Amino acid sequence: MGDDVGDSVAVLLDIDGTLVDTNYFHALAWYRAFRQEGHPVTVTDLHRRIGMGSDQMLDAVLPDRDRGRDDVLQAAHTEHYAAFFGLIRPLPGARDLLRHLRRSGAQVVLATSAPPEELRVLRRSLAAEDALTAVTSSADAENAKPEPDILAAALDAAGVGAEEAVMVGDSRWDVLAASKAGLACVGVLTGGISRAELDDAGAVAVYRDPADLLDHLDDSPVGRLLRRIP
């Protein structure tokens, strides 16, 4: 990862669906896991909840389930999701955005609660280790998004306060978690969530993808944060 040079601001970025194209793979993996256990769910219901923690997703989709089978469902999702590892690719502009942010003097923190094996695959696909100053994982927070735990851990890793950072994410869960952490959140549409839904959740700006954000960086909330760097 990049050297810690005592930067004064940080950009926190979700990775699944924001920097790497994985949300539909997650939805299909969960669909297969639920169907395997005999639960007639729809891919649409699952897709809208990608980005939540597994426990929150299960509560939302199957509130009356046998919770004694949660470990089986989660293990099945992990198995089915692994089948997509070879198809995972970075989203347009993701690497360029990260490297531009780092060259501009910001700390670049991947704020994710992905488990270690998935995170290794995502980072390998992203191939931008030189741009990163810190990375969180499932080990860094008790509660996943939309709770703010992982963003608090990311701020701690960067050594900055919420007023010195901005979040970039693709789901309403990213936006809600950022709000709870006191962060402004910029949305991207690459997770398959509409602009209207991201706006309604409280996103301060929405862009098509990381490339679009980079193209309009100077006029974006991220660009305004970068201008505060001494």
CSV table of C-alpha atoms in Angstrom, one decimal:
chain,number,residue,atom,x,y,z
A,1,MET,CA,0.0,0.0,0.0
A,2,GLY,CA,1.0,3.6,-0.4
A,3,ASP,CA,3.2,5.3,2.2
A,4,ASP,CA,1.6,7.2,5.1
A,5,VAL,CA,2.6,10.8,4.6
A,6,GLY,CA,0.5,12.3,7.3
A,7,ASP,CA,-2.3,13.4,4.9
A,8,SER,CA,-4.9,15.7,6.3
A,9,VAL,CA,-8.0,14.4,4.5
A,10,ALA,CA,-9.3,10.9,3.5
A,11,VAL,CA,-11.6,9.5,0.9
A,12,LEU,CA,-13.3,6.3,2.1
A,13,LEU,CA,-14.5,4.0,-0.7
A,14,ASP,CA,-16.7,1.0,-0.6
A,15,ILE,CA,-15.4,-1.7,-2.9
A,16,ASP,CA,-18.2,-4.2,-3.8
A,17,GLY,CA,-20.3,-2.5,-6.5
A,18,THR,CA,-18.4,0.8,-6.2
A,19,LEU,CA,-14.9,-0.1,-7.4
A,20,VAL,CA,-15.4,-3.7,-8.5
A,21,ASP,CA,-18.4,-5.2,-10.4
A,22,THR,CA,-19.7,-7.8,-8.0
A,23,ASN,CA,-23.2,-6.9,-6.8
A,24,TYR,CA,-25.1,-9.1,-9.3
A,25,PHE,CA,-22.8,-12.0,-8.5
A,26,HIS,CA,-23.7,-11.5,-4.8
A,27,ALA,CA,-27.4,-11.4,-5.7
A,28,LEU,CA,-27.2,-14.6,-7.7
A,29,ALA,CA,-25.1,-16.4,-5.0
A,30,TRP,CA,-27.7,-15.5,-2.4
A,31,TYR,CA,-30.5,-16.6,-4.7
A,32,ARG,CA,-28.9,-20.0,-5.1
A,33,ALA,CA,-28.3,-20.2,-1.4
A,34,PHE,CA,-31.9,-19.4,-0.5
A,35,ARG,CA,-33.3,-21.7,-3.1
A,36,GLN,CA,-31.0,-24.5,-2.0
A,37,GLU,CA,-32.6,-24.2,1.5
A,38,GLY,CA,-36.1,-24.1,-0.1
A,39,HIS,CA,-36.8,-20.4,0.3
A,40,PRO,CA,-38.7,-18.9,-2.8
A,41,VAL,CA,-37.0,-15.5,-3.0
A,42,THR,CA,-36.5,-13.3,-6.0
A,43,VAL,CA,-33.2,-11.9,-7.3
A,44,THR,CA,-34.8,-8.4,-7.2
A,45,ASP,CA,-35.5,-8.6,-3.5
A,46,LEU,CA,-31.9,-9.8,-2.9
A,47,HIS,CA,-30.2,-7.2,-5.2
A,48,ARG,CA,-31.8,-4.3,-3.4
A,49,ARG,CA,-30.2,-5.5,-0.1
A,50,ILE,CA,-26.7,-6.1,-1.4
A,51,GLY,CA,-24.4,-4.0,0.8
A,52,MET,CA,-26.1,-4.9,4.0
A,53,GLY,CA,-24.5,-7.2,6.5
A,54,SER,CA,-25.5,-10.9,6.1
A,55,ASP,CA,-27.5,-10.9,9.3
A,56,GLN,CA,-29.4,-7.8,8.4
A,57,MET,CA,-30.2,-9.2,4.9
A,58,LEU,CA,-31.5,-12.4,6.3
A,59,ASP,CA,-33.7,-10.5,8.7
A,60,ALA,CA,-35.1,-8.4,5.9
A,61,VAL,CA,-35.7,-11.2,3.5
A,62,LEU,CA,-36.7,-14.0,5.8
A,63,PRO,CA,-37.8,-12.5,9.2
A,64,ASP,CA,-39.6,-15.7,10.2
A,65,ARG,CA,-36.9,-18.2,9.2
A,66,ASP,CA,-35.2,-20.8,11.3
A,67,ARG,CA,-32.2,-18.9,12.6
A,68,GLY,CA,-30.5,-22.2,13.4
A,69,ARG,CA,-29.9,-22.5,9.6
A,70,ASP,CA,-28.2,-19.1,9.2
A,71,ASP,CA,-24.7,-20.5,9.1
A,72,VAL,CA,-25.8,-22.9,6.4
A,73,LEU,CA,-27.2,-20.1,4.3
A,74,GLN,CA,-24.1,-18.0,4.7
A,75,ALA,CA,-21.8,-20.9,3.9
A,76,ALA,CA,-23.9,-21.6,0.8
A,77,HIS,CA,-23.6,-18.0,-0.3
A,78,THR,CA,-19.8,-18.1,0.1
A,79,GLU,CA,-19.6,-21.3,-1.9
A,80,HIS,CA,-21.8,-20.0,-4.8
A,81,TYR,CA,-20.1,-16.6,-4.8
A,82,ALA,CA,-16.7,-18.2,-5.1
A,83,ALA,CA,-17.8,-19.6,-8.5
A,84,PHE,CA,-17.8,-16.1,-9.8
A,85,PHE,CA,-14.3,-15.1,-8.7
A,86,GLY,CA,-12.8,-15.6,-12.2
A,87,LEU,CA,-15.4,-13.1,-13.6
A,88,ILE,CA,-14.8,-10.2,-11.2
A,89,ARG,CA,-13.4,-7.1,-12.8
A,90,PRO,CA,-12.8,-3.5,-11.7
A,91,LEU,CA,-15.4,-0.9,-12.7
A,92,PRO,CA,-14.6,1.8,-15.3
A,93,GLY,CA,-12.2,4.3,-13.9
A,94,ALA,CA,-11.8,2.6,-10.5
A,95,ARG,CA,-8.0,2.3,-10.7
A,96,ASP,CA,-7.5,5.7,-12.2
A,97,LEU,CA,-9.7,7.3,-9.6
A,98,LEU,CA,-7.8,5.7,-6.7
A,99,ARG,CA,-4.4,6.7,-8.1
A,100,HIS,CA,-5.5,10.2,-8.8
A,101,LEU,CA,-6.8,10.7,-5.3
A,102,ARG,CA,-3.5,9.4,-3.9
A,103,ARG,CA,-1.4,11.6,-6.1
A,104,SER,CA,-3.5,14.5,-5.0
A,105,GLY,CA,-2.4,13.9,-1.4
A,106,ALA,CA,-5.5,12.3,0.1
A,107,GLN,CA,-5.5,9.1,2.1
A,108,VAL,CA,-7.4,6.4,0.2
A,109,VAL,CA,-9.1,3.9,2.4
A,110,LEU,CA,-11.2,0.9,1.3
A,111,ALA,CA,-14.0,0.8,3.8
A,112,THR,CA,-15.5,-2.6,3.5
A,113,SER,CA,-16.6,-5.4,5.8
A,114,ALA,CA,-15.9,-8.1,3.2
A,115,PRO,CA,-14.5,-11.3,4.7
A,116,PRO,CA,-10.7,-12.0,4.2
A,117,GLU,CA,-10.9,-14.4,1.3
A,118,GLU,CA,-13.4,-12.3,-0.7
A,119,LEU,CA,-11.3,-9.2,0.1
A,120,ARG,CA,-8.2,-10.8,-1.3
A,121,VAL,CA,-10.0,-11.6,-4.5
A,122,LEU,CA,-11.4,-8.0,-4.8
A,123,ARG,CA,-8.0,-6.4,-4.1
A,124,ARG,CA,-6.3,-8.7,-6.7
A,125,SER,CA,-8.9,-7.7,-9.3
A,126,LEU,CA,-8.6,-4.0,-8.4
A,127,ALA,CA,-4.8,-4.2,-8.7
A,128,ALA,CA,-4.3,-0.7,-7.2
A,129,GLU,CA,-2.4,-1.5,-4.0
A,130,ASP,CA,0.0,1.4,-4.7
A,131,ALA,CA,-2.9,3.8,-4.2
A,132,LEU,CA,-4.2,2.6,-0.9
A,133,THR,CA,-3.3,3.8,2.6
A,134,ALA,CA,-5.5,1.5,4.5
A,135,VAL,CA,-8.1,-1.3,4.1
A,136,THR,CA,-10.7,-2.5,6.5
A,137,SER,CA,-12.4,-5.9,6.6
A,138,SER,CA,-15.0,-7.9,8.5
A,139,ALA,CA,-12.5,-8.2,11.4
A,140,ASP,CA,-12.7,-4.4,12.0
A,141,ALA,CA,-16.3,-4.0,12.9
A,142,GLU,CA,-19.0,-5.8,15.0
A,143,ASN,CA,-21.8,-4.5,12.8
A,144,ALA,CA,-21.9,-4.2,9.0
A,145,LYS,CA,-23.6,-1.4,7.0
A,146,PRO,CA,-26.0,0.3,7.4
A,147,GLU,CA,-24.4,0.6,10.9
A,148,PRO,CA,-21.4,3.0,10.9
A,149,ASP,CA,-18.9,0.7,12.6
A,150,ILE,CA,-16.8,0.0,9.5
A,151,LEU,CA,-16.6,3.7,8.6
A,152,ALA,CA,-15.5,4.6,12.1
A,153,ALA,CA,-12.8,2.0,11.8
A,154,ALA,CA,-11.8,3.5,8.4
A,155,LEU,CA,-11.6,7.0,9.9
A,156,ASP,CA,-9.4,5.6,12.7
A,157,ALA,CA,-7.1,3.9,10.2
A,158,ALA,CA,-6.7,7.2,8.4
A,159,GLY,CA,-6.3,9.2,11.6
A,160,VAL,CA,-8.9,11.8,10.6
A,161,GLY,CA,-12.3,13.0,11.8
A,162,ALA,CA,-15.5,12.8,9.8
A,163,GLU,CA,-15.2,16.4,8.8
A,164,GLU,CA,-11.9,15.7,7.1
A,165,ALA,CA,-13.3,12.8,5.0
A,166,VAL,CA,-15.9,11.9,2.4
A,167,MET,CA,-17.4,8.5,1.5
A,168,VAL,CA,-18.0,7.0,-2.0
A,169,GLY,CA,-20.5,4.1,-2.2
A,170,ASP,CA,-23.0,2.5,-4.5
A,171,SER,CA,-25.9,1.5,-2.1
A,172,ARG,CA,-28.3,3.2,0.2
A,173,TRP,CA,-26.7,1.2,3.0
A,174,ASP,CA,-23.4,3.0,2.2
A,175,VAL,CA,-25.2,6.4,2.3
A,176,LEU,CA,-27.1,5.6,5.6
A,177,ALA,CA,-23.9,4.3,7.3
A,178,ALA,CA,-22.0,7.4,6.2
A,179,SER,CA,-24.8,9.6,7.6
A,180,LYS,CA,-24.6,7.8,10.9
A,181,ALA,CA,-20.8,8.3,10.9
A,182,GLY,CA,-21.2,12.1,10.2
A,183,LEU,CA,-19.8,11.7,6.7
A,184,ALA,CA,-21.0,13.1,3.4
A,185,CYS,CA,-21.5,10.3,0.9
A,186,VAL,CA,-21.1,10.4,-2.9
A,187,GLY,CA,-23.0,7.8,-4.8
A,188,VAL,CA,-22.2,5.9,-8.0
A,189,LEU,CA,-24.8,3.9,-10.0
A,190,THR,CA,-22.6,0.9,-10.6
A,191,GLY,CA,-24.3,-1.2,-7.9
A,192,GLY,CA,-27.6,-1.1,-9.8
A,193,ILE,CA,-29.4,1.3,-7.3
A,194,SER,CA,-31.2,4.2,-8.9
A,195,ARG,CA,-30.1,7.8,-8.6
A,196,ALA,CA,-33.5,8.6,-7.0
A,197,GLU,CA,-33.0,6.0,-4.2
A,198,LEU,CA,-29.4,7.2,-3.5
A,199,ASP,CA,-30.6,10.8,-3.4
A,200,ASP,CA,-33.5,9.9,-1.1
A,201,ALA,CA,-31.0,8.1,1.3
A,202,GLY,CA,-29.0,11.4,1.5
A,203,ALA,CA,-26.2,11.1,-1.1
A,204,VAL,CA,-24.7,14.6,-1.7
A,205,ALA,CA,-24.0,13.8,-5.3
A,206,VAL,CA,-24.4,10.9,-7.7
A,207,TYR,CA,-22.2,9.8,-10.6
A,208,ARG,CA,-22.6,7.1,-13.3
A,209,ASP,CA,-19.4,5.3,-12.3
A,210,PRO,CA,-15.9,5.9,-10.9
A,211,ALA,CA,-14.8,7.2,-14.3
A,212,ASP,CA,-17.6,9.8,-14.3
A,213,LEU,CA,-16.7,10.9,-10.8
A,214,LEU,CA,-13.1,11.3,-11.9
A,215,ASP,CA,-14.1,13.3,-15.0
A,216,HIS,CA,-16.1,15.7,-12.8
A,217,LEU,CA,-13.8,15.5,-9.8
A,218,ASP,CA,-13.0,19.2,-9.5
A,219,ASP,CA,-16.7,20.2,-9.1
A,220,SER,CA,-17.6,17.2,-6.9
A,221,PRO,CA,-17.7,17.0,-3.1
A,222,VAL,CA,-14.5,14.9,-3.3
A,223,GLY,CA,-12.8,17.6,-5.3
A,224,ARG,CA,-13.8,20.2,-2.7
A,225,LEU,CA,-12.3,18.1,0.0
A,226,LEU,CA,-9.0,17.7,-1.9
A,227,ARG,CA,-8.7,21.5,-2.2
A,228,ARG,CA,-8.3,21.6,1.6
A,229,ILE,CA,-5.0,19.7,1.4
A,230,PRO,CA,-2.2,22.1,2.4
